[in-house]
Amino acid sequence: MHAASNNRTLSTFREEGRLARRIRRGVLLSAAIAAAGAMIVAPAQAEPGIPGVGSGSAAAATDPAPQANFAPPSINIADGETVGVAQPIIITFQEPVTDHATAEKAIKVTSSKDAPGHFYWFSDKQVRYRPNDFWPDNTDVTVAAGGTTSSFRIGDALITTADDTTKTVTVTRNGEVVMEMPVSMGKPKYETPNGIYIVGERQRKMIMDSSTYGVPIDAPEGYKLEVEYATRISNSGIFVHAAPWSVGQQGVSNVSHGCLNVSTENARWFFENAQKGDPVIVQNTDGGTLNSRDGLGDWN
């Protein structure tokens, strides 16, 4: 009986072993199916503890932008445009804005390189923004204001210095001197103001007329003549332009009515290399300082 009992036990053990193996296979299969389901579902769910993962997580953590108290304005720099390191952002509103503080909060200026700056108001219809120092060269900037957006680029740092002591214009690009040229600036009573100017429009040829600022063309100091390669640096009428008639005085004495007279060759070089927003620094003259409200005198 003992032998018979042992046989039954062995048979039972074998049957139980087969059953256990089937159960384990079933459990493993179920686990595999469950794991596959989890893999399908997981990507749609936020990973706990990882910022920014999951739909809506960034929006939930960010306060909504302040409501603009103005209609979509115009911005002076076109989307995709490249400008110089002295270029201010000029925002012109459709209607006067009297709550300046609220308007400033609704305007967002971002740049790819650190460039702290500030707003300043020309009127209730125009606010301007510029960095505290020149923009870093080769920087991407975006300005968003009440539904109007412009993304533009700051190009190379092309900085021009006109020194009345040496009567020389020196141009640097990203810190390296790339051009020097003799200059003749404003003569006595017409001295060129000191200060930081900003390159504006450029005209291949233009008529300069003294009557536009109150001096008749037939007066002793009057004139009306065509000039070439004229690059505006102030709204008050100061240009860098070709003056072949004063080449003998350039680098020696001042004979202009305030403009920066250079040779035709040098005026052409400047015309072709300078761009909107490049700074032109005039120093050591007896002409006072350029008006900060000139429109191109923002740095004074």
Short mmCIF file of C-alpha atoms in Angstrom, two decimals:
data_model
loop_
_atom_site.label_atom_id
_atom_site.label_comp_id
_atom_site.label_asym_id
_atom_site.label_seq_id
_atom_site.Cartn_x
_atom_site.Cartn_y
_atom_site.Cartn_z
CA MET A 1 0.00 0.00 0.00
CA HIS A 2 2.84 2.21 0.68
CA ALA A 3 4.16 1.66 -2.81
CA ALA A 4 0.70 2.33 -4.32
CA SER A 5 0.35 5.48 -2.27
CA ASN A 6 3.69 6.77 -3.54
CA ASN A 7 2.68 6.14 -7.17
CA ARG A 8 -0.50 8.14 -6.73
CA THR A 9 1.43 10.95 -5.18
CA LEU A 10 3.99 11.02 -8.00
CA SER A 11 1.19 11.02 -10.58
CA THR A 12 -0.53 13.77 -8.72
CA PHE A 13 2.68 15.79 -8.60
CA ARG A 14 3.14 15.41 -12.33
CA GLU A 15 -0.41 16.52 -13.03
CA GLU A 16 -0.05 19.45 -10.68
CA GLY A 17 3.24 20.37 -12.41
CA ARG A 18 1.60 20.41 -15.79
CA LEU A 19 -1.24 22.53 -14.43
CA ALA A 20 1.19 24.96 -12.80
CA ARG A 21 3.11 25.35 -16.06
CA ARG A 22 -0.13 26.11 -17.92
CA ILE A 23 -1.11 28.65 -15.27
CA ARG A 24 2.33 30.31 -15.47
CA ARG A 25 2.10 30.52 -19.26
CA GLY A 26 -1.36 32.07 -18.93
CA VAL A 27 -0.15 34.57 -16.38
CA LEU A 28 2.83 35.54 -18.54
CA LEU A 29 0.63 35.92 -21.61
CA SER A 30 -1.80 38.12 -19.72
CA ALA A 31 1.06 40.21 -18.41
CA ALA A 32 2.46 40.62 -21.94
CA ILE A 33 -0.93 41.72 -23.27
CA ALA A 34 -1.33 44.17 -20.39
CA ALA A 35 2.16 45.56 -20.99
CA ALA A 36 1.45 46.01 -24.70
CA GLY A 37 -1.72 47.91 -23.85
CA ALA A 38 0.18 50.10 -21.45
CA MET A 39 2.75 50.87 -24.15
CA ILE A 40 0.01 52.00 -26.51
CA VAL A 41 -1.64 54.26 -23.93
CA ALA A 42 1.45 55.74 -22.26
CA PRO A 43 2.51 58.31 -24.90
CA ALA A 44 -0.83 60.10 -24.62
CA GLN A 45 -0.33 60.68 -20.91
CA ALA A 46 1.90 63.19 -19.18
CA GLU A 47 4.96 61.76 -17.49
CA PRO A 48 4.66 62.78 -13.84
CA GLY A 49 7.45 65.00 -12.58
CA ILE A 50 8.80 66.06 -16.04
CA PRO A 51 7.98 69.72 -16.79
CA GLY A 52 6.62 70.57 -20.23
CA VAL A 53 5.51 67.04 -21.14
CA GLY A 54 1.84 66.53 -21.87
CA SER A 55 -0.82 68.56 -23.61
CA GLY A 56 -1.56 71.90 -21.97
CA SER A 57 1.10 71.68 -19.28
CA ALA A 58 3.04 74.76 -20.50
CA ALA A 59 -0.10 76.83 -20.96
CA ALA A 60 -1.33 75.95 -17.51
CA ALA A 61 1.93 77.17 -15.96
CA THR A 62 2.03 80.48 -17.86
CA ASP A 63 -0.03 83.54 -17.03
CA PRO A 64 -2.04 84.89 -19.97
CA ALA A 65 -0.53 87.91 -21.75
CA PRO A 66 -1.91 91.29 -20.64
CA GLN A 67 -4.79 92.55 -22.76
CA ALA A 68 -3.65 95.25 -25.20
CA ASN A 69 -5.39 98.60 -24.78
CA PHE A 70 -4.84 99.45 -28.45
CA ALA A 71 -5.72 98.17 -31.92
CA PRO A 72 -3.03 96.44 -34.01
CA PRO A 73 -0.32 99.09 -34.56
CA SER A 74 2.34 99.52 -37.23
CA ILE A 75 5.98 98.57 -36.61
CA ASN A 76 8.81 100.32 -38.44
CA ILE A 77 10.87 97.17 -39.07
CA ALA A 78 9.41 94.76 -41.60
CA ASP A 79 9.16 91.05 -40.87
CA GLY A 80 12.35 89.39 -42.15
CA GLU A 81 14.26 92.67 -42.51
CA THR A 82 17.92 93.08 -41.47
CA VAL A 83 18.89 96.32 -39.71
CA GLY A 84 21.85 97.83 -37.88
CA VAL A 85 22.79 97.69 -34.21
CA ALA A 86 21.43 101.19 -33.43
CA GLN A 87 17.95 100.64 -34.87
CA PRO A 88 15.11 101.49 -32.48
CA ILE A 89 11.74 99.76 -32.65
CA ILE A 90 9.04 102.33 -33.45
CA ILE A 91 5.42 101.37 -32.74
CA THR A 92 2.78 103.73 -34.10
CA PHE A 93 -0.81 103.37 -32.85
CA GLN A 94 -4.02 103.95 -34.78
CA GLU A 95 -5.44 106.07 -31.95
CA PRO A 96 -3.84 107.93 -29.01
CA VAL A 97 -2.94 105.72 -26.05
CA THR A 98 -2.99 107.54 -22.72
CA ASP A 99 -2.35 104.58 -20.40
CA HIS A 100 1.30 104.10 -21.30
CA ALA A 101 2.04 101.58 -18.56
CA THR A 102 -0.69 99.17 -19.69
CA ALA A 103 0.40 99.49 -23.30
CA GLU A 104 4.01 98.68 -22.45
CA LYS A 105 2.93 95.51 -20.61
CA ALA A 106 1.13 94.33 -23.75
CA ILE A 107 4.25 94.75 -25.93
CA LYS A 108 6.73 91.89 -25.90
CA VAL A 109 10.27 92.22 -27.27
CA THR A 110 12.49 89.12 -27.30
CA SER A 111 15.99 88.61 -28.69
CA SER A 112 18.30 85.65 -29.25
CA LYS A 113 21.08 87.45 -27.37
CA ASP A 114 20.72 89.30 -24.09
CA ALA A 115 19.84 92.95 -24.78
CA PRO A 116 18.08 94.76 -21.90
CA GLY A 117 16.23 97.84 -23.09
CA HIS A 118 13.50 100.36 -22.35
CA PHE A 119 10.45 102.16 -23.79
CA TYR A 120 10.21 105.90 -24.39
CA TRP A 121 7.21 107.79 -25.75
CA PHE A 122 7.36 110.36 -28.55
CA SER A 123 3.61 111.00 -28.24
CA ASP A 124 0.43 109.18 -27.24
CA LYS A 125 0.43 107.68 -30.74
CA GLN A 126 4.04 106.52 -30.81
CA VAL A 127 6.22 104.55 -28.43
CA ARG A 128 9.79 103.52 -29.14
CA TYR A 129 11.98 100.78 -27.72
CA ARG A 130 15.73 100.36 -27.89
CA PRO A 131 18.32 98.38 -25.97
CA ASN A 132 20.28 100.25 -23.31
CA ASP A 133 23.39 99.71 -25.43
CA PHE A 134 23.63 98.88 -29.11
CA TRP A 135 22.02 95.58 -30.09
CA PRO A 136 24.49 92.67 -30.12
CA ASP A 137 25.52 91.97 -33.70
CA ASN A 138 23.82 89.12 -35.56
CA THR A 139 20.87 88.84 -33.20
CA ASP A 140 17.30 87.72 -33.98
CA VAL A 141 14.59 89.95 -32.51
CA THR A 142 10.82 89.56 -32.34
CA VAL A 143 8.34 92.24 -31.30
CA ALA A 144 4.67 91.46 -30.68
CA ALA A 145 2.22 94.27 -30.02
CA GLY A 146 -1.56 93.96 -29.95
CA GLY A 147 -1.86 91.55 -32.86
CA THR A 148 1.04 92.92 -34.92
CA THR A 149 4.26 90.89 -34.98
CA SER A 150 7.62 91.45 -36.66
CA SER A 151 10.62 89.15 -36.53
CA PHE A 152 13.79 90.72 -37.87
CA ARG A 153 17.57 90.40 -37.64
CA ILE A 154 20.30 92.67 -36.36
CA GLY A 155 23.18 92.37 -38.80
CA ASP A 156 26.89 93.05 -38.40
CA ALA A 157 27.97 95.89 -36.12
CA LEU A 158 28.93 98.46 -38.78
CA ILE A 159 29.88 101.50 -36.67
CA THR A 160 31.04 104.75 -38.27
CA THR A 161 32.89 107.49 -36.36
CA ALA A 162 33.44 110.95 -37.86
CA ASP A 163 36.06 112.84 -35.81
CA ASP A 164 36.41 116.57 -36.41
CA THR A 165 39.82 116.61 -34.73
CA THR A 166 41.33 114.33 -37.37
CA LYS A 167 38.68 115.08 -40.02
CA THR A 168 38.53 111.40 -40.72
CA VAL A 169 35.65 108.94 -40.98
CA THR A 170 36.52 105.50 -39.60
CA VAL A 171 34.26 102.51 -40.18
CA THR A 172 34.50 99.27 -38.20
CA ARG A 173 32.70 96.00 -38.78
CA ASN A 174 32.35 93.84 -35.68
CA GLY A 175 35.30 95.68 -34.14
CA GLU A 176 37.66 95.55 -37.13
CA VAL A 177 38.52 98.70 -39.12
CA VAL A 178 37.29 98.23 -42.69
CA MET A 179 37.45 101.80 -44.11
CA GLU A 180 38.95 105.19 -43.41
CA MET A 181 38.11 108.28 -45.45
CA PRO A 182 38.88 112.01 -45.24
CA VAL A 183 35.83 114.17 -44.48
CA SER A 184 34.79 117.80 -44.50
CA MET A 185 31.99 118.65 -42.07
CA GLY A 186 30.00 121.75 -41.22
CA LYS A 187 31.81 125.07 -41.49
CA PRO A 188 31.47 127.87 -38.90
CA LYS A 189 27.80 128.77 -38.27
CA TYR A 190 26.81 125.43 -39.84
CA GLU A 191 28.74 123.09 -37.56
CA THR A 192 27.69 119.45 -37.62
CA PRO A 193 26.16 118.52 -34.23
CA ASN A 194 27.91 115.89 -32.13
CA GLY A 195 26.09 112.72 -31.21
CA ILE A 196 25.02 109.31 -32.37
CA TYR A 197 23.11 109.39 -35.64
CA ILE A 198 21.22 106.50 -37.26
CA VAL A 199 21.38 105.59 -40.94
CA GLY A 200 18.01 106.14 -42.60
CA GLU A 201 17.15 106.31 -46.27
CA ARG A 202 19.69 106.08 -49.10
CA GLN A 203 19.32 107.80 -52.44
CA ARG A 204 21.53 107.17 -55.44
CA LYS A 205 20.91 110.77 -56.59
CA MET A 206 19.00 113.60 -54.96
CA ILE A 207 18.52 117.36 -55.12
CA MET A 208 19.73 119.31 -52.10
CA ASP A 209 17.97 122.63 -51.73
CA SER A 210 18.84 125.21 -49.07
CA SER A 211 15.37 126.74 -49.29
CA THR A 212 13.99 123.64 -47.51
CA TYR A 213 15.49 124.95 -44.27
CA GLY A 214 14.91 128.66 -44.87
CA VAL A 215 17.91 129.83 -46.93
CA PRO A 216 16.91 131.07 -50.43
CA ILE A 217 18.89 129.44 -53.20
CA ASP A 218 20.02 132.87 -54.46
CA ALA A 219 21.33 133.94 -51.03
CA PRO A 220 25.10 133.98 -50.40
CA GLU A 221 24.83 130.65 -48.56
CA GLY A 222 22.05 129.28 -50.76
CA TYR A 223 22.35 126.28 -53.03
CA LYS A 224 20.38 123.82 -55.14
CA LEU A 225 22.39 121.00 -56.62
CA GLU A 226 22.26 117.31 -57.39
CA VAL A 227 24.40 115.03 -55.26
CA GLU A 228 25.24 111.35 -55.62
CA TYR A 229 25.32 108.48 -53.14
CA ALA A 230 23.41 110.30 -50.42
CA THR A 231 22.91 108.40 -47.15
CA ARG A 232 20.65 110.15 -44.63
CA ILE A 233 21.78 110.12 -41.00
CA SER A 234 19.37 112.71 -39.55
CA ASN A 235 15.86 113.92 -40.30
CA SER A 236 17.17 117.48 -39.99
CA GLY A 237 18.95 117.04 -43.31
CA ILE A 238 22.42 115.70 -42.56
CA PHE A 239 23.75 113.17 -45.08
CA VAL A 240 26.96 111.38 -45.91
CA HIS A 241 27.27 112.17 -49.61
CA ALA A 242 29.64 112.59 -52.53
CA ALA A 243 31.13 116.09 -52.74
CA PRO A 244 33.72 116.10 -55.53
CA TRP A 245 33.90 119.91 -55.30
CA SER A 246 35.41 119.73 -51.79
CA VAL A 247 37.90 116.88 -52.18
CA GLY A 248 40.75 119.35 -51.60
CA GLN A 249 39.30 120.33 -48.21
CA GLN A 250 38.34 116.82 -47.09
CA GLY A 251 40.62 115.79 -44.25
CA VAL A 252 41.84 119.39 -43.94
CA SER A 253 39.03 121.87 -43.20
CA ASN A 254 35.25 122.09 -42.86
CA VAL A 255 33.34 123.68 -45.74
CA SER A 256 29.91 121.97 -45.78
CA HIS A 257 26.57 123.18 -44.46
CA GLY A 258 26.51 120.34 -41.94
CA CYS A 259 26.70 117.23 -44.10
CA LEU A 260 29.62 114.82 -44.14
CA ASN A 261 31.34 115.52 -47.46
CA VAL A 262 33.46 112.68 -48.82
CA SER A 263 34.79 111.74 -52.25
CA THR A 264 32.51 110.09 -54.80
CA GLU A 265 34.36 106.79 -54.41
CA ASN A 266 34.06 106.86 -50.62
CA ALA A 267 30.43 107.98 -50.73
CA ARG A 268 29.64 105.06 -53.00
CA TRP A 269 31.36 102.62 -50.62
CA PHE A 270 29.35 103.95 -47.68
CA PHE A 271 26.11 103.92 -49.69
CA GLU A 272 26.66 100.27 -50.62
CA ASN A 273 27.78 99.04 -47.19
CA ALA A 274 25.76 101.02 -44.63
CA GLN A 275 22.23 99.88 -43.89
CA LYS A 276 19.19 101.15 -42.05
CA GLY A 277 19.90 101.32 -38.32
CA ASP A 278 23.70 101.55 -38.48
CA PRO A 279 25.13 104.15 -36.06
CA VAL A 280 27.21 107.14 -37.17
CA ILE A 281 29.04 108.82 -34.29
CA VAL A 282 30.07 112.46 -34.80
CA GLN A 283 32.53 113.81 -32.24
CA ASN A 284 34.75 116.79 -31.39
CA THR A 285 32.82 119.41 -33.37
CA ASP A 286 31.66 122.83 -32.14
CA GLY A 287 28.08 122.09 -33.17
CA GLY A 288 26.41 121.14 -29.89
CA THR A 289 24.49 117.85 -29.80
CA LEU A 290 22.00 116.32 -32.20
CA ASN A 291 18.42 116.68 -30.99
CA SER A 292 17.21 113.42 -29.43
CA ARG A 293 13.77 114.11 -30.94
CA ASP A 294 15.15 114.36 -34.46
CA GLY A 295 13.69 110.97 -35.34
CA LEU A 296 17.14 109.52 -35.99
CA GLY A 297 18.68 110.86 -32.79
CA ASP A 298 17.34 108.31 -30.32
CA TRP A 299 20.75 107.65 -28.70
CA ASN A 300 21.35 111.25 -27.60
#
